[in-house]
Coordinates of C-alpha atoms and ligand atoms in Angstrom, one line a residue:
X1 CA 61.7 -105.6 -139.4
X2 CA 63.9 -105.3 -142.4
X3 CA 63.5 -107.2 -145.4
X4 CA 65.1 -107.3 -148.8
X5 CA 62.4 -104.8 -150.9
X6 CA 63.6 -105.9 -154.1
X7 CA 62.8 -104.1 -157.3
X8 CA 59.7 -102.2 -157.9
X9 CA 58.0 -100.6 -160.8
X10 CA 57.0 -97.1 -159.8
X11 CA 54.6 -95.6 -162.4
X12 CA 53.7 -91.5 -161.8
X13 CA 50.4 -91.0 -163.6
X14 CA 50.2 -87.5 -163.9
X15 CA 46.1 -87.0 -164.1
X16 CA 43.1 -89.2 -162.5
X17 CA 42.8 -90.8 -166.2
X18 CA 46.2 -91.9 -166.4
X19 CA 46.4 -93.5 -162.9
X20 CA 43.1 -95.7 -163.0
X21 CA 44.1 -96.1 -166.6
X22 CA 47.2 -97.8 -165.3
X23 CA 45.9 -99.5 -162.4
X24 CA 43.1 -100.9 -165.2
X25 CA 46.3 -102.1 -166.9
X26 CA 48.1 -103.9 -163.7
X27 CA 44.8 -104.5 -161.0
X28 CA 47.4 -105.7 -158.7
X29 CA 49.6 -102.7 -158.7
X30 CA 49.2 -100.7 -155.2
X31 CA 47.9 -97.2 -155.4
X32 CA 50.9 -94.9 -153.4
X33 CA 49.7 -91.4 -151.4
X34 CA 52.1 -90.4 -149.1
X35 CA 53.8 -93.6 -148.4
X36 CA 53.8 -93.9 -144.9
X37 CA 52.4 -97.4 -144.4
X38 CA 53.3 -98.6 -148.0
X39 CA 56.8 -97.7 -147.4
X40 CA 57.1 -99.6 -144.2
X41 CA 55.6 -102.7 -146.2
X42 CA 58.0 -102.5 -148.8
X43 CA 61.0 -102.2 -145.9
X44 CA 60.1 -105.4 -144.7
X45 CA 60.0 -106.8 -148.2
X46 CA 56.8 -107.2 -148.1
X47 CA 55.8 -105.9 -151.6
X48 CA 56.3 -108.8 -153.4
X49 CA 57.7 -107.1 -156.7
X50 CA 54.2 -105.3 -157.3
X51 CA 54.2 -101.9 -159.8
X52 CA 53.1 -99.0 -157.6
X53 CA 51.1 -96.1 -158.8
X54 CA 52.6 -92.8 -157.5
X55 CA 49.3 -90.7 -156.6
X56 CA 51.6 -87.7 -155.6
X57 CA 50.9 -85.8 -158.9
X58 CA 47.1 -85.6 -158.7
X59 CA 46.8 -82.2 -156.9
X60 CA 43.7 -81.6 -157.1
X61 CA 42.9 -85.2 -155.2
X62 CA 44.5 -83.0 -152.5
X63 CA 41.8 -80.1 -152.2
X64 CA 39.2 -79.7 -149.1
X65 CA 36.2 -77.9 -151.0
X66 CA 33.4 -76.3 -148.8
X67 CA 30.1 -76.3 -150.4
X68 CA 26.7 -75.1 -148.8
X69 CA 25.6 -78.8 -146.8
X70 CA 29.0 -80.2 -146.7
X71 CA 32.9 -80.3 -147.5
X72 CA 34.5 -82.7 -149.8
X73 CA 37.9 -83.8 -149.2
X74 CA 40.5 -84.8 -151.3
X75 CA 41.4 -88.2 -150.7
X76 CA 45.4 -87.1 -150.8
X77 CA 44.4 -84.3 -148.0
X78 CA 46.8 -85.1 -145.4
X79 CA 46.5 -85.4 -141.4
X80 CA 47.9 -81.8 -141.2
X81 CA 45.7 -80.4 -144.1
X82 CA 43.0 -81.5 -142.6
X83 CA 43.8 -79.7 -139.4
X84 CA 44.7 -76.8 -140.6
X85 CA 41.8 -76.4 -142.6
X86 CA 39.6 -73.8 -141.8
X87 CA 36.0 -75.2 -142.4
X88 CA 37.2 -78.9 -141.1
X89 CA 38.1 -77.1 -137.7
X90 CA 34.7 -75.4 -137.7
X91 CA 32.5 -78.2 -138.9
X92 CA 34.4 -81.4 -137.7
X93 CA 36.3 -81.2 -134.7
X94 CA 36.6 -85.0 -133.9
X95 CA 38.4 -85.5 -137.1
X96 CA 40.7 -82.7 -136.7
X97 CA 41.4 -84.0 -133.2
X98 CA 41.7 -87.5 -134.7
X99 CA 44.2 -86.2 -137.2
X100 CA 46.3 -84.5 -134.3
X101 CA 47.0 -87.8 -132.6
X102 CA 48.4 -89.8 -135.9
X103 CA 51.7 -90.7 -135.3
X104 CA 53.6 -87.5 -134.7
X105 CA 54.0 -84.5 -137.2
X106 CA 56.0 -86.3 -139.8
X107 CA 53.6 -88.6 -140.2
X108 CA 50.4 -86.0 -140.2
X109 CA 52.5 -83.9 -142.6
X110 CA 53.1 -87.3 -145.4
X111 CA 50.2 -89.5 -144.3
X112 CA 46.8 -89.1 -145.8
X113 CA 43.2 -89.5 -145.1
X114 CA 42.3 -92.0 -148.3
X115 CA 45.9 -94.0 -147.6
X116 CA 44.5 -94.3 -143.9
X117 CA 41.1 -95.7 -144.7
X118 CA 42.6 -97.7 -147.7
X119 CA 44.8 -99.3 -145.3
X120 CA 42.0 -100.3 -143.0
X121 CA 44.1 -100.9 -139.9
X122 CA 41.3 -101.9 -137.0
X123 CA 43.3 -99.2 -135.1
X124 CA 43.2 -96.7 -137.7
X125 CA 42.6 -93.3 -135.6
X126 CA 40.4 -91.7 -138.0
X127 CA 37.7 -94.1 -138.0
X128 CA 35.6 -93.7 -134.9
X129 CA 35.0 -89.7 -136.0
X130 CA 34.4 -90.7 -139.9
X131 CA 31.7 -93.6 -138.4
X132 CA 29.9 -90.7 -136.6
X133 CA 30.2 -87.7 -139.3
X134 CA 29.3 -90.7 -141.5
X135 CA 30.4 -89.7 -144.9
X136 CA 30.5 -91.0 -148.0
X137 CA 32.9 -92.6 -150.1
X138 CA 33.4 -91.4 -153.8
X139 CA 35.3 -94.2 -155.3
X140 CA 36.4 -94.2 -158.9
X141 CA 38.0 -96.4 -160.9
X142 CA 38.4 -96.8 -165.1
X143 CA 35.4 -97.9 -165.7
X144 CA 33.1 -95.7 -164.0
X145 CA 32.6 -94.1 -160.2
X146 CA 30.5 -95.3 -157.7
X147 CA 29.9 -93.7 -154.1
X148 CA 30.5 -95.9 -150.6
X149 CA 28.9 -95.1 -147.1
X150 CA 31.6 -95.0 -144.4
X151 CA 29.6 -98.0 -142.7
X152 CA 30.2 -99.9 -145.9
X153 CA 34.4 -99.4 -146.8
X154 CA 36.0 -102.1 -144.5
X155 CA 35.5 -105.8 -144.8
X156 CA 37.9 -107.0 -142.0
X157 CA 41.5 -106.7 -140.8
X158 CA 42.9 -105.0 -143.3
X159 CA 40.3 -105.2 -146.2
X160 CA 38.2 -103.4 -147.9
X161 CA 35.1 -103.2 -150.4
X162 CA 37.3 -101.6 -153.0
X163 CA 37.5 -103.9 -155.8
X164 CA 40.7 -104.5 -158.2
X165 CA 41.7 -101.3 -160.0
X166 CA 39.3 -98.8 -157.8
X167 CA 41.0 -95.6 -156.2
X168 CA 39.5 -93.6 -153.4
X169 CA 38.8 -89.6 -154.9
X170 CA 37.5 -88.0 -151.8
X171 CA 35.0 -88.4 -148.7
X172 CA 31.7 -85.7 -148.7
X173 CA 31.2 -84.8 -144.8
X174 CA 27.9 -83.7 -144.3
X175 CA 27.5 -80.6 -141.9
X176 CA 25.9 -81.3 -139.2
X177 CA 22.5 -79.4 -138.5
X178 CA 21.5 -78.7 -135.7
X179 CA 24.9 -79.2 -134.1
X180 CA 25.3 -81.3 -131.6
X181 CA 24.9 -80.6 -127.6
X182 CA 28.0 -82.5 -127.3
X183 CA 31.1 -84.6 -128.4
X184 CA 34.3 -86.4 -127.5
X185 CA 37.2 -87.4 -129.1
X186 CA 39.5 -89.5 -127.2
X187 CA 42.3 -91.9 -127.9
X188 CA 43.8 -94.0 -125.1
X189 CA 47.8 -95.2 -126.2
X190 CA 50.7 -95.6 -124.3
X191 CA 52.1 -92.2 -125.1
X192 CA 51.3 -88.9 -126.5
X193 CA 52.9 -89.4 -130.0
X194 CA 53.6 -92.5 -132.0
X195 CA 51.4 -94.9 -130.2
X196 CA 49.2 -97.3 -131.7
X197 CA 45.9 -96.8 -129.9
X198 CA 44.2 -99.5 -127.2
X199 CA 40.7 -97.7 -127.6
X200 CA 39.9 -95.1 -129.6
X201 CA 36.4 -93.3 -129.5
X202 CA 34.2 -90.6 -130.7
X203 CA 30.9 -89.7 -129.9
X204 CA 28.5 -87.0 -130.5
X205 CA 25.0 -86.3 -128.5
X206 CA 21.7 -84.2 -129.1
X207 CA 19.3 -83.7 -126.1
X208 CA 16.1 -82.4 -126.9
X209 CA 15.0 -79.2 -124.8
X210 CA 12.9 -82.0 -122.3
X211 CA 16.8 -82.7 -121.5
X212 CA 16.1 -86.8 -123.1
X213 CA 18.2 -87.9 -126.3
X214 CA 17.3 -87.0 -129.1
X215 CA 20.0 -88.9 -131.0
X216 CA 23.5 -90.5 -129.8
X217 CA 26.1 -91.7 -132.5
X218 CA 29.3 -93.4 -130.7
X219 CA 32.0 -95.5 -132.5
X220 CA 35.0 -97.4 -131.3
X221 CA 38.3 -98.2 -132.5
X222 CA 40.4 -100.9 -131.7
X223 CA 38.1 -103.2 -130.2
X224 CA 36.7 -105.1 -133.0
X225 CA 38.2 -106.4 -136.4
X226 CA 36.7 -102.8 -138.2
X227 CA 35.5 -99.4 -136.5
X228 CA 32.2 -100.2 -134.6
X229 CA 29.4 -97.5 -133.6
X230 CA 27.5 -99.0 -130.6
X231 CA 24.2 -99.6 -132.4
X232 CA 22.8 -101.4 -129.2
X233 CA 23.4 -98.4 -127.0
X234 CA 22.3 -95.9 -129.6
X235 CA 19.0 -97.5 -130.1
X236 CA 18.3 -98.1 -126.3
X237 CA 18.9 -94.4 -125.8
X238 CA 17.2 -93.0 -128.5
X239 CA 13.9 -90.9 -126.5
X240 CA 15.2 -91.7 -123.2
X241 CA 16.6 -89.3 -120.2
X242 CA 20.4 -89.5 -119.1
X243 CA 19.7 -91.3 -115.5
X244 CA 22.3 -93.8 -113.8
X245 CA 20.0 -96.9 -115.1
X246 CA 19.9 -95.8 -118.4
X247 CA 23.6 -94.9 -118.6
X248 CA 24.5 -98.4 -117.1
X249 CA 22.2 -99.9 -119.3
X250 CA 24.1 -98.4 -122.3
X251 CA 27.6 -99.2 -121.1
X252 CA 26.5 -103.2 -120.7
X253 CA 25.1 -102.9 -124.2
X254 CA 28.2 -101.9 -125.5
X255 CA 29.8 -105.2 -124.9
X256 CA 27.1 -106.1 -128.1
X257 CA 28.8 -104.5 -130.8
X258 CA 32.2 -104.8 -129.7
X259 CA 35.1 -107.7 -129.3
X260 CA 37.9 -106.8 -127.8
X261 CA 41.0 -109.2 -127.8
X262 CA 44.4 -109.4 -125.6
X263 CA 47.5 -108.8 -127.9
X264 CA 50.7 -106.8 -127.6
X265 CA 49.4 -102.9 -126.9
X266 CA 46.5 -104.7 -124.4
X267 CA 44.2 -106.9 -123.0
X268 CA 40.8 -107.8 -124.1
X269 CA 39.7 -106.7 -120.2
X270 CA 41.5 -103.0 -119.9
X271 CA 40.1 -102.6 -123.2
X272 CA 36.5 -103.1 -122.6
X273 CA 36.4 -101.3 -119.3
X274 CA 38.1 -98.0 -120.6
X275 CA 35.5 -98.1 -123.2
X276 CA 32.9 -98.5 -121.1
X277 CA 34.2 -95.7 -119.1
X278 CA 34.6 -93.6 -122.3
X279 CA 30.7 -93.7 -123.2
X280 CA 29.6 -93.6 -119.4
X281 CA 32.0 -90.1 -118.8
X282 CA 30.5 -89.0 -122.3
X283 CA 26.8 -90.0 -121.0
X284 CA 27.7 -88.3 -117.7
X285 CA 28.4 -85.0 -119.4
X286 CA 31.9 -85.3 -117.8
Ligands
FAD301 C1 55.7 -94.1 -137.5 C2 54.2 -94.3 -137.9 C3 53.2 -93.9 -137.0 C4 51.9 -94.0 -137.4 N1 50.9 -93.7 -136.5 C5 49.6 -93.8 -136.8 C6 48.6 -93.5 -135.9 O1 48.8 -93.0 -134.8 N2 47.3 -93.6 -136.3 C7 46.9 -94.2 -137.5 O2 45.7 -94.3 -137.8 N3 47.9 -94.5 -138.4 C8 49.2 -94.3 -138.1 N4 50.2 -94.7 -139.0 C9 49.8 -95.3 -140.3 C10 49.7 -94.3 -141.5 O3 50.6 -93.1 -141.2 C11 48.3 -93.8 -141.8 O4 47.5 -94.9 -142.0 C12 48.3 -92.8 -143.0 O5 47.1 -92.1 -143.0 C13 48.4 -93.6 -144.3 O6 48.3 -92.7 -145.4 P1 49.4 -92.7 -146.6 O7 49.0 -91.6 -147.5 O8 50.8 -92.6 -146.1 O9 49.1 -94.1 -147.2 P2 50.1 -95.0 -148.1 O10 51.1 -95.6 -147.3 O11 50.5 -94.3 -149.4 O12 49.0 -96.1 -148.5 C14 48.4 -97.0 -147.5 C15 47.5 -98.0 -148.3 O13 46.4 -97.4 -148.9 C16 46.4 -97.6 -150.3 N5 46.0 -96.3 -150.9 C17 46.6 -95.1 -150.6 N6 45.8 -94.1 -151.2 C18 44.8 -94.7 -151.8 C19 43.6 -94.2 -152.5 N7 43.4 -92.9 -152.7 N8 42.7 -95.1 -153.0 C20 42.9 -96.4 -152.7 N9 43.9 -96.9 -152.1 C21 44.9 -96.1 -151.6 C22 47.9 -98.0 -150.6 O14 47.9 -98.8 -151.8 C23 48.2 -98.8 -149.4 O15 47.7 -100.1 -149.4 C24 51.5 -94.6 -138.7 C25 52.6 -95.0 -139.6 C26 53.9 -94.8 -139.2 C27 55.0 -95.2 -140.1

């Protein structure tokens, strides 16, 4: 919907110092990456007259570094950096498949990882693969920097544990070691581009060589205010074989961690079955 966006302030910091100097300046002023959910906000006039802090000029916030136990990426990497990326493909497969499902390639090619967590959508397609590569946060701001876990960045619809003035740098995946015996990606929308998802999950597994799990991370998006891994199921799990008790044990658990609701992409109902569904196909080895 169209709204009159008024006049806005745009300031374009060239360096790190002179952005979180700026946004020490003006608290309220909203950071800018590549635009794509600011700039429908400020379409619908929705911006209120607020400065906003052009983060375009910050290359280097832009960089996925590979080090020896993990790869730091730039919060301004975008959805198509990311799949592109070389070690990302290698290492984490569930975000680069994530990435690949974002809104079409427009949107992959503007839209950025830091501006999708920032914006803390409960349908943000990201979030279910960050929960289980659980990385952390490195968030700076102009008086000092201070690291986040992924577990700890959203504090509702739309909110985060940023404070006034702080700014997303980048997010440290750790590799994963031993890798895992296997993983799922899936997002379930109307269509193949441009849909908002109804569920979205990712999952990863390790079965000891007795065949029993060893350890089961699972997350779901879209079901719940934030991105929720199924802490119920992955502690009931934890030592126990992959039999049809245990699975169906694990899917009712589910229904612990998550809170599905009926609104205009779904229904509270479709929603919890095709998750249950997801994480019983993922148990199965399907
Ligand atoms: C047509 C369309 C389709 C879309 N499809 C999807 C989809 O399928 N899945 C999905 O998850 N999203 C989708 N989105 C939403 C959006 O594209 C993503 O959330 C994207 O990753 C946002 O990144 P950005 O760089 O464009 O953020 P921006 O719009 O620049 O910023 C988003 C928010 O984050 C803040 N911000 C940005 N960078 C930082 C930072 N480094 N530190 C702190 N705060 C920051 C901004 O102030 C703003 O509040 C879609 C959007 C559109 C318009």
């Amino acid at each position: 919907m169209r709204g009159d966006p008024g006049a806005t302030t745009v300031l374009r910091p060239a360096t790190p110092r002179q952005a979180l100097d700026a946004l020490r300046r003006e608290p309220r002023a909203l950071p800018l990456a590549g635009g794509t959910d600011l700039m429908v906000s400020w379409n619908a006039g929705l911006l209120g007259g607020r400065t906003v802090v052009d983060l375009s000029r910050l290359r280097s916030w832009a960089a996925i570094r590979s080090g020896r136990e993990s790869v730091v990426v730039g919060a301004l990497a975008t959805h198509a950096a990311l799949q592109e990326s070389a070690v990302v493909r290698r290492e984490f497969p569930l975000l680069v498949a994530a990435c690949a499902t974002i809104g079409a390639v427009q949107i992959q090619n503007r839209g950025t990882i830091g501006g999708n967590i920032a914006n803390a959508s409960p349908a943000g397609d990201t979030f279910p693969a960050l929960a289980v590569y659980e990385p952390l946060i490195q968030a700076v701001s102009a008086s000092g920097r201070r690291l986040i876990a992924f577990s700890e960045i959203f504090a509702g619809v739309k909110k985060t544990t940023l404070c006034p003035g702080e700014l997303i740098e980048s997010l440290e995946l750790p590799f994963l070691r031993p890798k895992p015996s296997r993983q799922l990606f899936r997002k379930v929308g109307t269509r193949a581009a441009q849909a908002i998802s109804k569920t979205v999950a990712a999952g990863l597994l390790w079965l000891d060589k007795k065949g029993t799990v060893a350890e089961l991370r699972f997350a779901l998006g879209s079901v719940a205010p934030t991105v929720r891994r199924l802490s119920a199921a992955e502690r009931f799990l934890a030592g126990k074989r992959l039999d049809a008790d245990s699975i169906a044990e694990a899917c009712r658990l589910l229904e612990k961690d998550i809170s599905p609701i009926d609104d205009i992409r779904s229904t509270r109902h479709y929603r919890l079955e095709v998750s249950k569904n997801l994480l019983r196909q993922f148990l199965e080895g399907r």
